[in-house]
Amino acid sequence: MRFQGSDATIHYVQHGTGPDVVFVSGGGGLATDWHPYQIPFFEREFRCTTFDNRGIGATVCDVPQPWPLETFARDTAELIEAVCDPPVALVGLSLGGAIVQQVAIDFPHLLRCVVTMGTGARS
């Protein structure tokens, strides 16, 4: 499926029904990278959304690089508002962990909780 955001046409996939969990991949990671292990477990009780970040996979962004972290966070927030029922649980790995932290700063009203894995924070 595709969603037209303000800067990017975002490719996303949804599985399951229930409260929303959104998975944000790291640099170079695709929406489908979550599907072998996480989605079969979580889709039993949750609607799981995965997507390709701008510059990766089937997502298209015509805005030239560099893309600050805030633009990735805005893409994620726009997707949540369009295809989920906020507040959502937001899970991010590596670059995705940094993105979900930025979503939490900029769009806290969209979130029930945030899980960051394998990431850092700026001081």
XYZ file of N, CA and C in Angstrom:
369
model
N 0.842 -1.174 0.000
C 0.000 0.000 0.000
C 0.889 1.239 0.000
N 0.299 2.353 -0.403
C 1.045 3.607 -0.445
C 0.246 4.721 0.232
N 0.988 5.624 0.878
C 0.421 6.817 1.489
C 1.184 8.025 0.973
N 0.468 9.057 0.547
C 1.120 10.274 0.070
C 1.284 11.245 1.227
N 2.522 11.387 1.695
C 2.830 12.353 2.742
C 3.183 13.697 2.140
N 3.591 14.645 2.977
C 3.910 15.986 2.478
C 5.174 16.008 1.634
N 6.123 15.113 1.899
C 7.389 15.077 1.150
C 7.666 13.754 0.464
N 6.940 12.699 0.805
C 7.286 11.372 0.302
C 6.025 10.539 0.075
N 6.126 9.634 -0.891
C 5.104 8.615 -1.100
C 5.608 7.375 -0.381
N 4.965 7.047 0.718
C 5.474 6.027 1.642
C 4.815 4.686 1.364
N 5.671 3.690 1.129
C 5.220 2.302 0.982
C 5.088 1.713 2.385
N 3.909 1.136 2.678
C 3.710 0.534 3.992
C 2.922 -0.766 3.861
N 2.990 -1.577 4.927
C 2.299 -2.857 4.992
C 1.631 -2.941 6.359
N 0.400 -3.474 6.396
C -0.277 -3.684 7.672
C -0.732 -5.132 7.783
N -0.583 -5.689 8.995
C -1.010 -7.048 9.321
C -1.727 -7.018 10.662
N -2.749 -7.848 10.806
C -3.414 -8.026 12.083
C -4.475 -6.978 12.361
N -5.112 -7.139 13.511
C -6.131 -6.199 13.979
C -5.927 -5.959 15.462
N -6.386 -4.802 15.912
C -6.257 -4.439 17.315
C -5.548 -3.115 17.452
N -5.066 -2.807 18.659
C -4.318 -1.567 18.860
C -3.094 -1.535 17.934
N -2.710 -0.333 17.538
C -1.626 -0.184 16.558
C -0.234 -0.244 17.170
N 0.640 -0.991 16.492
C 2.077 -0.993 16.745
C 2.738 -0.652 15.416
N 3.600 0.356 15.423
C 4.305 0.786 14.214
C 5.785 0.497 14.409
N 6.376 -0.199 13.438
C 7.778 -0.592 13.479
C 8.564 0.275 12.498
N 9.657 0.902 12.974
C 10.474 1.792 12.149
C 11.857 1.164 11.972
N 12.207 0.885 10.727
C 13.471 0.209 10.420
C 14.660 1.152 10.524
N 15.829 0.539 10.622
C 17.072 1.277 10.619
C 17.514 1.615 9.209
N 18.665 2.260 9.099
C 19.198 2.663 7.804
C 19.344 1.464 6.876
N 18.720 1.541 5.712
C 18.777 0.453 4.755
C 17.784 -0.651 5.005
N 17.058 -0.596 6.122
C 16.079 -1.628 6.446
C 14.766 -1.404 5.727
N 14.149 -2.492 5.328
C 12.873 -2.439 4.620
C 11.714 -2.766 5.551
N 10.509 -2.413 5.127
C 9.308 -2.766 5.886
C 9.266 -4.259 6.149
N 9.617 -5.044 5.161
C 9.516 -6.503 5.256
C 10.545 -7.132 6.195
N 11.551 -6.376 6.612
C 12.555 -6.931 7.528
C 11.953 -7.326 8.875
N 10.826 -6.738 9.241
C 10.160 -7.053 10.504
C 9.276 -8.290 10.391
N 8.985 -8.716 9.167
C 7.962 -9.738 8.954
C 8.348 -11.164 9.362
N 9.588 -11.606 9.252
C 9.872 -13.003 9.622
C 9.694 -13.320 11.116
N 10.008 -12.372 11.989
C 10.032 -12.696 13.418
C 9.023 -11.904 14.242
N 8.992 -10.590 14.104
C 8.134 -9.778 14.967
C 6.662 -9.836 14.558
N 6.369 -9.678 13.290
C 4.972 -9.554 12.850
C 4.155 -10.815 13.145
N 4.649 -12.037 12.882
C 3.822 -13.220 13.195
C 3.410 -13.303 14.664
N 4.239 -12.807 15.561
C 3.905 -12.817 16.987
C 2.908 -11.711 17.328
N 3.197 -10.493 16.902
C 2.390 -9.342 17.305
C 1.055 -9.235 16.569
N 0.970 -9.728 15.325
C -0.272 -9.570 14.559
C -1.443 -10.350 15.165
N -1.162 -11.233 16.099
C -2.229 -11.986 16.771
C -3.132 -11.071 17.594
N -2.556 -9.985 18.132
C -3.321 -9.109 19.013
C -3.262 -7.634 18.637
N -2.445 -7.290 17.636
C -2.241 -5.893 17.274
C -2.303 -5.711 15.761
N -2.647 -4.503 15.337
C -2.467 -4.148 13.935
C -1.047 -3.619 13.817
N -0.237 -4.298 13.042
C 1.183 -3.975 12.889
C 1.402 -3.253 11.566
N 2.058 -2.102 11.639
C 2.381 -1.323 10.451
C 3.893 -1.255 10.319
N 4.387 -1.620 9.139
C 5.797 -1.462 8.803
C 5.864 -0.624 7.533
N 6.986 0.065 7.324
C 7.104 0.906 6.136
C 8.561 1.095 5.755
N 8.759 1.488 4.496
C 10.094 1.838 4.009
C 10.306 3.325 4.267
N 11.402 3.671 4.948
C 11.742 5.077 5.139
C 12.079 5.727 3.803
N 12.043 7.036 3.755
C 12.432 7.745 2.540
C 13.847 7.340 2.123
N 14.008 7.168 0.822
C 15.302 6.773 0.286
C 15.548 5.277 0.286
N 14.601 4.487 0.777
C 14.776 3.041 0.907
C 13.591 2.324 0.251
N 13.870 1.228 -0.411
C 12.812 0.367 -0.931
C 11.872 1.068 -1.884
N 10.568 0.884 -1.653
C 9.539 1.399 -2.553
C 9.043 2.791 -2.178
N 9.561 3.387 -1.107
C 9.179 4.756 -0.750
C 9.935 5.723 -1.645
N 9.210 6.729 -2.124
C 9.783 7.703 -3.057
C 9.750 9.090 -2.431
N 10.891 9.782 -2.474
C 10.986 11.150 -1.974
C 11.736 11.975 -3.009
N 11.090 13.020 -3.523
C 11.723 13.872 -4.528
C 12.502 15.031 -3.925
N 12.432 15.198 -2.609
C 13.197 16.244 -1.937
C 14.646 15.781 -1.868
N 15.588 16.610 -2.317
C 16.987 16.171 -2.304
C 17.545 16.042 -0.886
N 18.536 15.154 -0.747
C 19.248 15.009 0.516
C 20.088 16.254 0.738
N 20.508 16.534 1.960
C 20.374 15.724 3.169
C 18.983 15.853 3.784
N 18.573 14.784 4.459
C 17.289 14.752 5.151
C 17.551 14.747 6.657
N 17.203 15.814 7.336
C 17.393 15.813 8.786
C 16.466 14.801 9.464
N 16.824 14.403 10.645
C 16.047 13.426 11.403
C 14.587 13.855 11.537
N 14.364 15.153 11.664
C 13.004 15.663 11.819
C 12.119 15.323 10.620
N 12.692 15.211 9.413
C 11.875 14.872 8.240
C 11.440 13.402 8.283
N 12.324 12.524 8.753
C 11.948 11.117 8.930
C 10.842 10.999 9.987
N 10.971 11.791 11.060
C 9.960 11.776 12.114
C 8.620 12.289 11.585
N 8.645 13.331 10.764
C 7.405 13.852 10.194
C 6.755 12.817 9.283
N 7.566 12.129 8.452
C 7.020 11.051 7.615
C 6.301 10.024 8.473
N 6.929 9.621 9.560
C 6.361 8.612 10.454
C 5.068 9.115 11.081
N 5.073 10.349 11.561
C 3.878 10.924 12.184
C 2.736 11.039 11.175
N 3.026 11.470 9.968
C 1.980 11.576 8.950
C 1.394 10.209 8.621
N 2.243 9.194 8.554
C 1.757 7.841 8.299
C 0.849 7.375 9.444
N 1.284 7.602 10.677
C 0.477 7.216 11.839
C -0.894 7.882 11.784
N -0.913 9.171 11.499
C -2.187 9.901 11.453
C -3.092 9.398 10.332
N -2.497 8.958 9.219
C -3.284 8.562 8.049
C -3.794 7.127 8.103
N -3.002 6.187 8.636
C -3.371 4.775 8.491
C -3.516 4.030 9.813
N -3.307 4.715 10.926
C -3.423 4.083 12.244
C -4.492 4.796 13.064
N -4.724 4.278 14.260
C -5.656 4.885 15.198
C -4.859 5.269 16.443
N -4.265 6.484 16.437
C -3.422 6.885 17.568
C -4.215 6.959 18.872
N -3.521 6.815 19.986
C -2.076 6.688 20.129
C -1.586 5.273 19.823
N -0.354 5.195 19.316
C 0.227 3.924 18.903
C 1.437 3.587 19.766
N 1.815 2.320 19.746
C 3.109 1.898 20.269
C 4.080 2.014 19.095
N 5.211 2.650 19.310
C 6.174 2.914 18.248
C 7.494 2.244 18.588
N 7.984 1.384 17.683
C 9.191 0.590 17.903
C 10.199 0.946 16.824
N 11.435 1.274 17.226
C 12.460 1.627 16.248
C 13.776 0.948 16.524
N 14.454 0.574 15.443
C 15.752 -0.091 15.517
C 16.808 0.761 14.834
N 17.934 1.009 15.519
C 19.068 1.741 14.965
C 18.629 3.141 14.536
N 18.759 3.502 13.254
C 18.257 4.800 12.793
C 16.776 4.922 13.136
N 16.036 3.831 13.028
C 14.624 3.848 13.409
C 14.437 4.213 14.872
N 15.373 3.823 15.724
C 15.322 4.211 17.135
C 15.477 5.708 17.309
N 16.370 6.303 16.521
C 16.534 7.759 16.560
C 15.281 8.448 16.025
N 14.685 7.879 14.989
C 13.460 8.456 14.417
C 12.345 8.440 15.448
N 12.151 7.305 16.144
C 11.048 7.238 17.111
C 11.279 8.176 18.289
N 12.535 8.395 18.657
C 12.816 9.390 19.696
C 12.372 10.774 19.242
N 12.645 11.103 17.968
C 12.260 12.406 17.446
C 10.746 12.530 17.331
N 10.077 11.440 16.959
C 8.610 11.457 16.932
C 8.080 11.748 18.339
N 8.682 11.126 19.345
C 8.252 11.344 20.730
C 8.428 12.807 21.151
N 9.471 13.449 20.661
C 9.707 14.860 20.988
C 8.721 15.755 20.247
N 8.546 15.504 18.948
C 7.762 16.407 18.104
C 6.262 16.107 18.075
N 5.880 14.840 18.284
C 4.480 14.422 18.136
C 4.046 13.502 19.285
N 4.242 13.909 20.529
C 3.946 13.005 21.650
C 2.477 12.586 21.727
N 1.579 13.396 21.208
C 0.146 13.089 21.257
C -0.222 11.856 20.425
N 0.675 11.417 19.531
C 0.403 10.254 18.689
C 0.806 8.939 19.343
N 1.476 9.003 20.500
C 2.140 7.821 21.058
C 1.566 7.358 22.383
N 1.460 6.034 22.498
C 1.137 5.375 23.756
C 2.433 5.041 24.475
N 3.413 4.543 23.709
C 4.725 4.232 24.255
C 5.729 4.173 23.104
N 7.012 4.219 23.447
C 8.096 4.164 22.476
C 9.124 3.140 22.941
N 9.576 2.299 22.012
C 10.643 1.342 22.297
C 11.770 1.643 21.312
N 12.951 1.965 21.856
C 14.115 2.206 21.000
C 15.111 1.084 21.228
N 15.690 0.620 20.118
C 16.662 -0.477 20.196
C 17.896 -0.101 19.384
N 19.061 -0.341 19.949
C 20.317 -0.162 19.221
C 20.514 1.231 18.687
N 20.234 2.241 19.507
C 20.375 3.620 19.046
C 21.038 4.435 20.123
N 21.266 5.683 19.823
C 21.866 6.611 20.786
C 21.066 7.890 20.796
N 21.553 8.851 21.557
C 20.888 10.155 21.625
C 21.953 11.236 21.636
N 21.586 12.376 21.095
C 22.501 13.523 21.146
C 22.358 14.200 22.495
N 23.462 14.736 22.974
C 23.367 15.494 24.240
C 23.443 16.968 23.945
